[in-house]
DNA sequence: AGGCATATATTTACAGTGTAAACATAAGGT
DNA sequence: ACCTTATGTTTACACTGTAAATATATGCCT
């Protein structure tokens, strides 16, 4: 009958995989990662306790799918609302602000995206999105003017610098490690050192 | 009889708390956080399954104690082998290198130290060590020469910058996010922009 | 010394969880 | 129609955290 989305013929859900991801995401941000279980997701969707196994194999599979989704959204956030003729410095500012905004809006998911153990690190779909994410950062990391221009390893150095700075800021901010009174009017752009560009 | 350390009168262990911490640490680094359970720690020490409850209350208590221990070691690492008359730039280099070295040597513990959910964030002993850790970073963060010197918020800006850069680098490095071929001869100092100091 | 409060460790019990295996039901292609 | 596959269910089991009751040692007080 209805060939898309929330088909429900009683026995078959019709869109269970995405429904499970959605409820998993909700549980994760609302109740923290310790409350996220396959069985709770199943119950929230109204399906048997072991139904998620058919779609994700095991819990790592679900978490991997969540992380993959997270990276895709992060990339979209970094690219959002950018005029096509923006300068590299403008693209960098937009990407950095979008990156941090995503982390602050989805702290539990963001933590999962960088967790060492919970996710299948060599999942192809995940690797693809991770690559896309870091490609955006790499593109915007050039020509910082912070390192000696004769350096043969200049590009790599600039990339590592930008990734480290923005990830560290994002995670420390979401973890609440910075004192609030010192953070007034401070954001990722205000701690980004000016190179020798005009900006 | 023996009033210290590994006393063993059959029933009472004598040093169970530290023994549990030790085995927890071992399990964490050798088998990952998913393998770390109170029951496994108890079994490793040769004690009943619920004995850890007497010393840590619950699992969060054990993880909090682990994280506290981690921060203490991190501080020691940052301060290690520094001549008392070292300049601020020298202290900064030593602290940054010690910080990253600790993270690379204890990746699972380091992740736990910045986890959002697993640890009792307001534990006094933990807060004390966190404070000590950040005090070292704050001390070494001054006079970077990277931001306008007239800035009324200069100190806070410098601190946030240094914490973000070193934490981001440490976590991305432990997570293996940097491509290996680009990392040859690159470390935290080589991505630290030179200010206007002599260094 | 005896005696009692406390700390430390055990046993038992129970609800959640992940996961494997066998089974049931729907969907699709030949 | 029939078989194959995909999708859900049921059942079963081992492992985990945690509460509660119990047992054993330690320390202090008189």
XYZ file of C-alpha atoms (C1' of nucleotides) in Angstrom:
458
model
C 0.000 0.000 0.000
C 1.936 3.036 1.207
C 5.411 2.322 -0.110
C 7.413 4.722 2.037
C 8.149 5.867 5.560
C 5.857 4.740 8.328
C 4.210 1.759 6.693
C 2.535 -0.473 9.271
C 0.910 -3.700 8.342
C 0.803 -4.948 11.919
C 3.683 -7.331 11.815
C 6.206 -5.505 9.696
C 7.084 -2.028 10.747
C 8.133 -0.800 7.327
C 10.668 1.762 8.455
C 12.164 0.242 11.548
C 15.808 1.038 10.941
C 15.308 4.770 10.724
C 12.753 4.744 13.516
C 15.269 2.998 15.768
C 17.978 5.489 14.881
C 15.654 8.329 15.657
C 14.698 6.988 19.067
C 18.309 6.102 19.818
C 19.324 9.656 19.084
C 16.589 10.963 21.317
C 17.500 8.704 24.215
C 21.175 9.549 23.817
C 20.752 13.302 24.056
C 17.954 13.286 26.601
C 19.165 10.613 28.999
C 22.843 10.100 28.223
C 24.731 7.183 26.763
C 24.264 5.023 29.857
C 20.514 4.972 29.236
C 20.876 3.967 25.592
C 20.164 0.275 25.098
C 18.892 -1.719 22.170
C 15.964 -2.855 24.252
C 14.942 0.673 25.191
C 15.046 1.735 21.567
C 12.914 -1.247 20.648
C 10.410 -0.473 23.355
C 10.241 3.191 22.363
C 9.412 2.203 18.794
C 6.947 -0.422 19.967
C 8.689 -3.488 18.643
C 10.078 -6.646 20.163
C 13.234 -6.431 22.257
C 15.524 -8.135 19.761
C 14.215 -6.596 16.576
C 17.150 -4.155 16.311
C 19.461 -7.105 15.716
C 18.043 -7.583 12.244
C 19.053 -4.092 11.204
C 22.230 -3.385 13.127
C 23.608 -6.781 14.069
C 24.694 -5.686 17.497
C 24.945 -2.610 19.649
C 28.174 -1.453 18.038
C 26.317 -1.510 14.755
C 23.684 0.860 16.058
C 26.258 3.184 17.591
C 28.255 3.149 14.366
C 25.165 4.140 12.404
C 24.510 6.933 14.911
C 28.065 8.220 14.602
C 27.900 8.067 10.815
C 24.718 10.117 10.870
C 26.449 12.543 13.203
C 29.387 13.115 10.875
C 27.031 13.697 7.957
C 25.179 16.339 9.917
C 28.421 17.874 11.087
C 29.588 18.264 7.485
C 26.274 19.810 6.504
C 26.559 22.187 9.432
C 30.044 23.300 8.438
C 28.934 23.968 4.874
C 25.611 25.543 5.699
C 24.641 28.885 4.240
C 27.900 29.645 2.518
C 27.873 31.796 -0.609
C 29.673 29.947 -3.417
C 32.221 32.722 -3.884
C 33.244 32.972 -0.240
C 36.931 33.388 0.478
C 38.877 30.679 2.228
C 38.982 32.704 5.431
C 35.218 33.135 5.304
C 34.721 29.436 4.676
C 37.016 28.652 7.577
C 35.113 30.891 9.968
C 31.806 29.377 8.912
C 33.140 25.835 9.191
C 34.614 26.387 12.629
C 31.501 28.035 13.977
C 29.283 25.345 12.488
C 31.516 22.647 13.922
C 31.356 24.001 17.450
C 27.637 24.731 17.206
C 26.975 21.128 16.229
C 29.024 19.829 19.145
C 27.249 22.081 21.626
C 23.847 21.080 20.314
C 24.623 17.334 20.299
C 27.159 16.788 23.065
C 26.443 13.106 23.683
C 26.480 12.281 19.983
C 29.642 14.306 19.511
C 31.353 12.343 22.262
C 30.272 9.097 20.626
C 31.758 10.246 17.306
C 35.196 10.392 18.910
C 34.891 7.451 21.274
C 37.630 4.875 20.972
C 35.794 1.665 21.690
C 32.085 1.869 21.111
C 32.091 2.234 17.363
C 33.227 -0.058 14.543
C 36.143 2.104 13.492
C 36.568 0.509 10.071
C 32.964 0.672 8.959
C 32.989 1.912 5.321
C 30.003 4.236 5.660
C 31.483 5.764 8.796
C 34.895 6.203 7.199
C 33.311 7.934 4.245
C 31.615 10.538 6.416
C 34.687 10.997 8.588
C 36.659 11.600 5.417
C 34.138 14.156 4.193
C 34.274 15.932 7.532
C 38.014 16.164 7.573
C 38.082 17.153 3.912
C 36.116 20.275 4.752
C 38.503 21.095 7.574
C 41.507 20.427 5.353
C 40.151 22.707 2.641
C 39.691 25.541 5.066
C 42.995 24.992 6.835
C 45.272 26.273 4.120
C 47.095 29.580 4.145
C 46.821 30.252 7.832
C 50.023 32.234 7.925
C 50.904 30.781 11.320
C 53.838 28.603 10.312
C 57.027 29.206 8.332
C 56.072 29.273 4.673
C 59.132 27.284 3.627
C 58.051 24.268 5.651
C 57.754 21.197 3.362
C 55.137 19.789 5.742
C 53.180 23.030 5.922
C 49.796 21.726 4.820
C 49.763 18.800 7.226
C 50.856 21.089 10.030
C 48.054 23.516 9.303
C 45.484 20.732 9.173
C 46.580 19.164 12.433
C 46.563 22.567 14.063
C 43.026 23.426 12.983
C 41.551 20.008 13.799
C 43.200 19.970 17.201
C 42.114 23.465 18.114
C 38.501 23.133 17.066
C 38.028 19.623 18.435
C 39.659 20.490 21.720
C 37.580 23.620 22.090
C 34.384 21.786 21.165
C 34.920 18.943 23.583
C 36.121 21.055 26.490
C 33.184 23.390 25.959
C 30.652 20.560 25.897
C 32.294 19.033 28.960
C 31.911 22.335 30.792
C 35.597 22.533 31.578
C 35.910 26.266 30.943
C 34.925 28.625 33.726
C 31.784 30.445 32.777
C 32.868 33.881 33.889
C 35.905 33.689 31.607
C 33.836 32.613 28.624
C 31.807 35.760 28.186
C 31.976 36.738 24.551
C 34.546 34.063 23.804
C 34.158 31.505 21.047
C 36.217 29.456 18.660
C 36.932 32.427 16.392
C 38.148 34.609 19.232
C 40.806 32.079 20.197
C 41.937 31.580 16.610
C 45.245 33.419 16.221
C 45.430 35.887 13.367
C 48.009 35.035 10.765
C 49.349 37.528 8.272
C 46.207 37.632 6.182
C 44.088 40.771 6.067
C 40.892 39.398 7.753
C 50.642 -8.067 62.122
C 51.754 -6.442 58.883
C 50.088 -3.074 59.097
C 50.479 -1.974 55.508
C 49.938 -2.880 51.892
C 49.145 -6.472 51.029
C 47.946 -7.723 54.367
C 45.961 -10.934 54.003
C 44.367 -12.573 56.970
C 42.129 -14.761 54.825
C 38.925 -12.864 55.154
C 40.012 -9.266 55.061
C 42.138 -8.233 52.160
C 43.858 -5.327 53.863
C 44.433 -3.202 50.791
C 41.460 -3.917 48.633
C 40.707 -0.401 47.462
C 44.081 0.170 45.881
C 44.238 -3.371 44.575
C 40.899 -2.859 42.843
C 42.043 0.423 41.333
C 45.163 -1.250 40.060
C 43.315 -4.092 38.391
C 40.695 -1.699 37.024
C 43.430 0.343 35.434
C 44.966 -2.749 33.933
C 41.689 -4.018 32.506
C 40.888 -0.571 31.143
C 44.090 -0.165 29.166
C 44.458 -3.784 28.122
C 40.881 -4.635 27.198
C 39.073 -1.330 26.823
C 36.323 0.297 28.816
C 33.689 -2.177 27.643
C 35.549 -4.971 29.439
C 35.809 -3.046 32.689
C 33.243 -4.246 35.223
C 33.172 -4.273 38.978
C 32.826 -8.037 38.910
C 35.887 -8.525 36.726
C 37.960 -6.316 38.998
C 36.762 -8.320 41.982
C 37.620 -11.593 40.311
C 41.058 -10.346 39.273
C 41.841 -9.454 42.868
C 40.387 -12.716 44.118
C 37.535 -11.335 46.146
C 33.756 -11.705 46.075
C 31.785 -10.130 43.257
C 30.233 -7.360 45.304
C 33.184 -6.450 47.480
C 33.965 -3.295 45.440
C 30.692 -1.777 46.641
C 32.139 -1.294 50.108
C 34.922 0.893 48.788
C 33.424 2.713 45.815
C 29.665 2.550 46.353
C 28.907 1.967 42.730
C 30.616 1.814 39.371
C 30.666 5.577 38.944
C 32.585 5.717 42.195
C 35.266 3.430 40.845
C 35.504 5.329 37.564
C 35.691 8.617 39.434
C 38.566 7.302 41.521
C 40.302 6.146 38.344
C 39.878 9.531 36.698
C 41.148 11.300 39.817
C 44.232 9.125 39.800
C 44.656 9.933 36.123
C 44.612 13.689 36.666
C 47.143 13.376 39.464
C 49.483 11.458 37.196
C 48.910 13.891 34.380
C 49.937 16.796 36.602
C 53.030 14.931 37.723
C 53.868 14.215 34.099
C 53.554 17.854 33.099
C 55.824 18.935 35.937
C 58.349 16.146 35.617
C 62.051 16.874 35.369
C 61.804 20.628 35.218
C 64.675 22.724 36.599
C 63.277 25.217 39.131
C 64.593 28.197 37.185
C 63.099 27.230 33.850
C 61.544 29.988 31.798
C 57.845 30.067 31.132
C 58.368 28.975 27.545
C 60.438 26.026 28.736
C 57.827 25.087 31.312
C 55.162 25.321 28.636
C 57.021 23.019 26.270
C 57.615 20.480 29.004
C 53.995 20.619 30.158
C 52.617 20.198 26.657
C 54.906 17.316 25.829
C 54.186 15.619 29.144
C 50.468 16.100 28.627
C 50.448 14.471 25.218
C 52.788 11.695 26.310
C 50.455 10.807 29.167
C 47.448 10.692 26.838
C 49.263 8.482 24.332
C 50.400 6.111 27.061
C 46.979 5.892 28.729
C 44.437 6.439 25.959
C 41.507 4.672 27.609
C 42.084 6.404 30.924
C 42.505 9.738 29.174
C 39.162 9.279 27.441
C 37.533 8.473 30.766
C 38.967 11.663 32.262
C 36.984 13.728 29.756
C 33.871 11.565 29.524
C 30.619 13.382 30.165
C 28.561 10.732 31.853
C 30.591 8.019 33.487
C 32.189 10.035 36.246
C 30.759 11.890 39.251
C 31.600 15.347 37.981
C 31.277 17.077 41.348
C 33.434 14.706 43.375
C 35.697 16.873 45.575
C 38.826 14.775 45.122
C 38.336 14.760 41.372
C 37.722 18.497 41.240
C 40.889 19.112 43.194
C 43.027 17.201 40.732
C 41.292 18.748 37.753
C 41.996 22.126 39.245
C 45.646 21.287 39.752
C 45.901 20.106 36.179
C 44.409 23.219 34.729
C 46.457 25.385 37.063
C 49.621 24.069 35.462
C 48.249 24.773 32.019
C 47.119 28.229 33.066
C 50.538 29.038 34.489
C 52.254 28.077 31.286
C 49.709 29.771 29.047
C 50.688 33.333 29.709
C 52.592 35.608 27.366
C 51.993 33.630 24.215
C 52.152 36.700 22.008
C 49.405 35.347 19.799
C 46.643 37.770 20.695
C 46.396 41.570 20.844
C 48.134 42.678 24.024
C 45.487 45.270 24.817
C 42.785 42.627 25.150
C 41.177 42.869 28.630
C 40.372 39.143 28.383
C 43.851 38.181 27.242
C 44.681 35.658 29.950
C 41.451 33.723 29.591
C 41.890 33.712 25.824
C 45.395 32.327 26.101
C 44.289 29.620 28.536
C 41.372 28.488 26.409
C 43.629 28.436 23.372
C 46.297 26.263 24.994
C 43.858 23.845 26.616
C 41.904 23.435 23.406
C 44.968 22.872 21.256
C 46.667 20.355 23.502
C 43.520 18.451 24.399
C 42.363 18.303 20.816
C 45.742 17.120 19.634
C 45.977 14.524 22.396
C 42.565 13.059 21.783
C 42.783 13.048 17.998
C 46.203 11.451 18.223
C 45.030 8.729 20.613
C 41.973 8.151 18.419
C 44.244 7.662 15.428
C 42.488 10.340 13.435
C 45.642 11.784 11.910
C 47.070 10.085 8.868
C 50.312 8.408 9.768
C 52.277 9.526 6.756
C 51.535 13.155 7.591
C 52.620 12.735 11.201
C 56.284 12.038 10.624
C 58.237 14.291 12.915
C 55.138 16.163 13.963
C 54.140 16.689 17.588
C 52.363 19.133 19.805
C 55.267 21.579 19.796
C 55.545 21.618 16.036
C 51.931 22.725 15.657
C 52.254 25.391 18.328
C 52.416 28.738 16.538
C 55.365 30.912 17.448
C 54.405 34.182 19.083
C 56.731 37.135 19.364
C 58.888 35.620 22.079
C 62.467 34.607 21.410
C 61.947 30.810 21.986
C 40.582 -8.658 79.654
C 35.946 -8.296 78.026
C 32.321 -6.031 75.032
C 30.411 -3.399 71.709
C 30.425 -0.342 67.473
C 32.357 -0.182 63.031
C 34.680 -1.534 58.937
C 35.230 -5.012 55.710
C 33.783 -8.990 52.991
C 30.315 -12.578 51.615
C 26.030 -14.496 50.113
C 21.751 -14.122 48.056
C 18.497 -12.047 45.129
C 16.730 -9.454 41.281
C 16.008 -6.497 37.304
C 18.422 -4.967 32.844
C 21.242 -5.889 29.141
C 23.425 -8.005 24.749
C 23.221 -11.748 21.919
C 22.465 -16.315 19.889
C 19.056 -19.589 18.028
C 14.735 -21.266 16.618
C 10.507 -19.940 14.918
C 6.738 -16.951 12.551
C 5.124 -13.866 9.169
C 5.344 -10.967 5.266
C 7.219 -9.613 0.554
C 9.042 -10.542 -3.949
C 10.580 -12.978 -7.794
C 10.366 -17.080 -10.835
C 1.498 -21.581 -6.878
C 6.197 -22.166 -4.832
C 10.460 -21.092 -3.053
C 13.749 -17.616 -1.254
C 14.638 -13.819 1.337
C 13.725 -10.096 4.504
C 11.732 -8.741 8.639
C 9.911 -9.590 13.621
C 9.025 -12.546 17.508
C 9.928 -15.756 21.122
C 12.869 -18.121 24.022
C 17.031 -18.831 26.368
C 21.312 -17.705 28.627
C 25.324 -15.489 30.558
C 26.892 -11.160 32.387
C 26.300 -6.871 34.810
C 25.100 -3.381 38.623
C 23.023 -2.993 42.832
C 20.302 -3.694 47.085
C 19.792 -6.348 51.374
C 20.907 -9.569 54.774
C 24.575 -11.906 56.830
C 29.316 -13.082 58.449
C 33.879 -11.914 60.087
C 37.534 -9.109 61.550
C 39.284 -4.658 63.731
C 39.480 -0.979 66.932
C 38.135 1.471 70.780
C 36.451 2.095 75.339
C 36.058 0.925 80.054
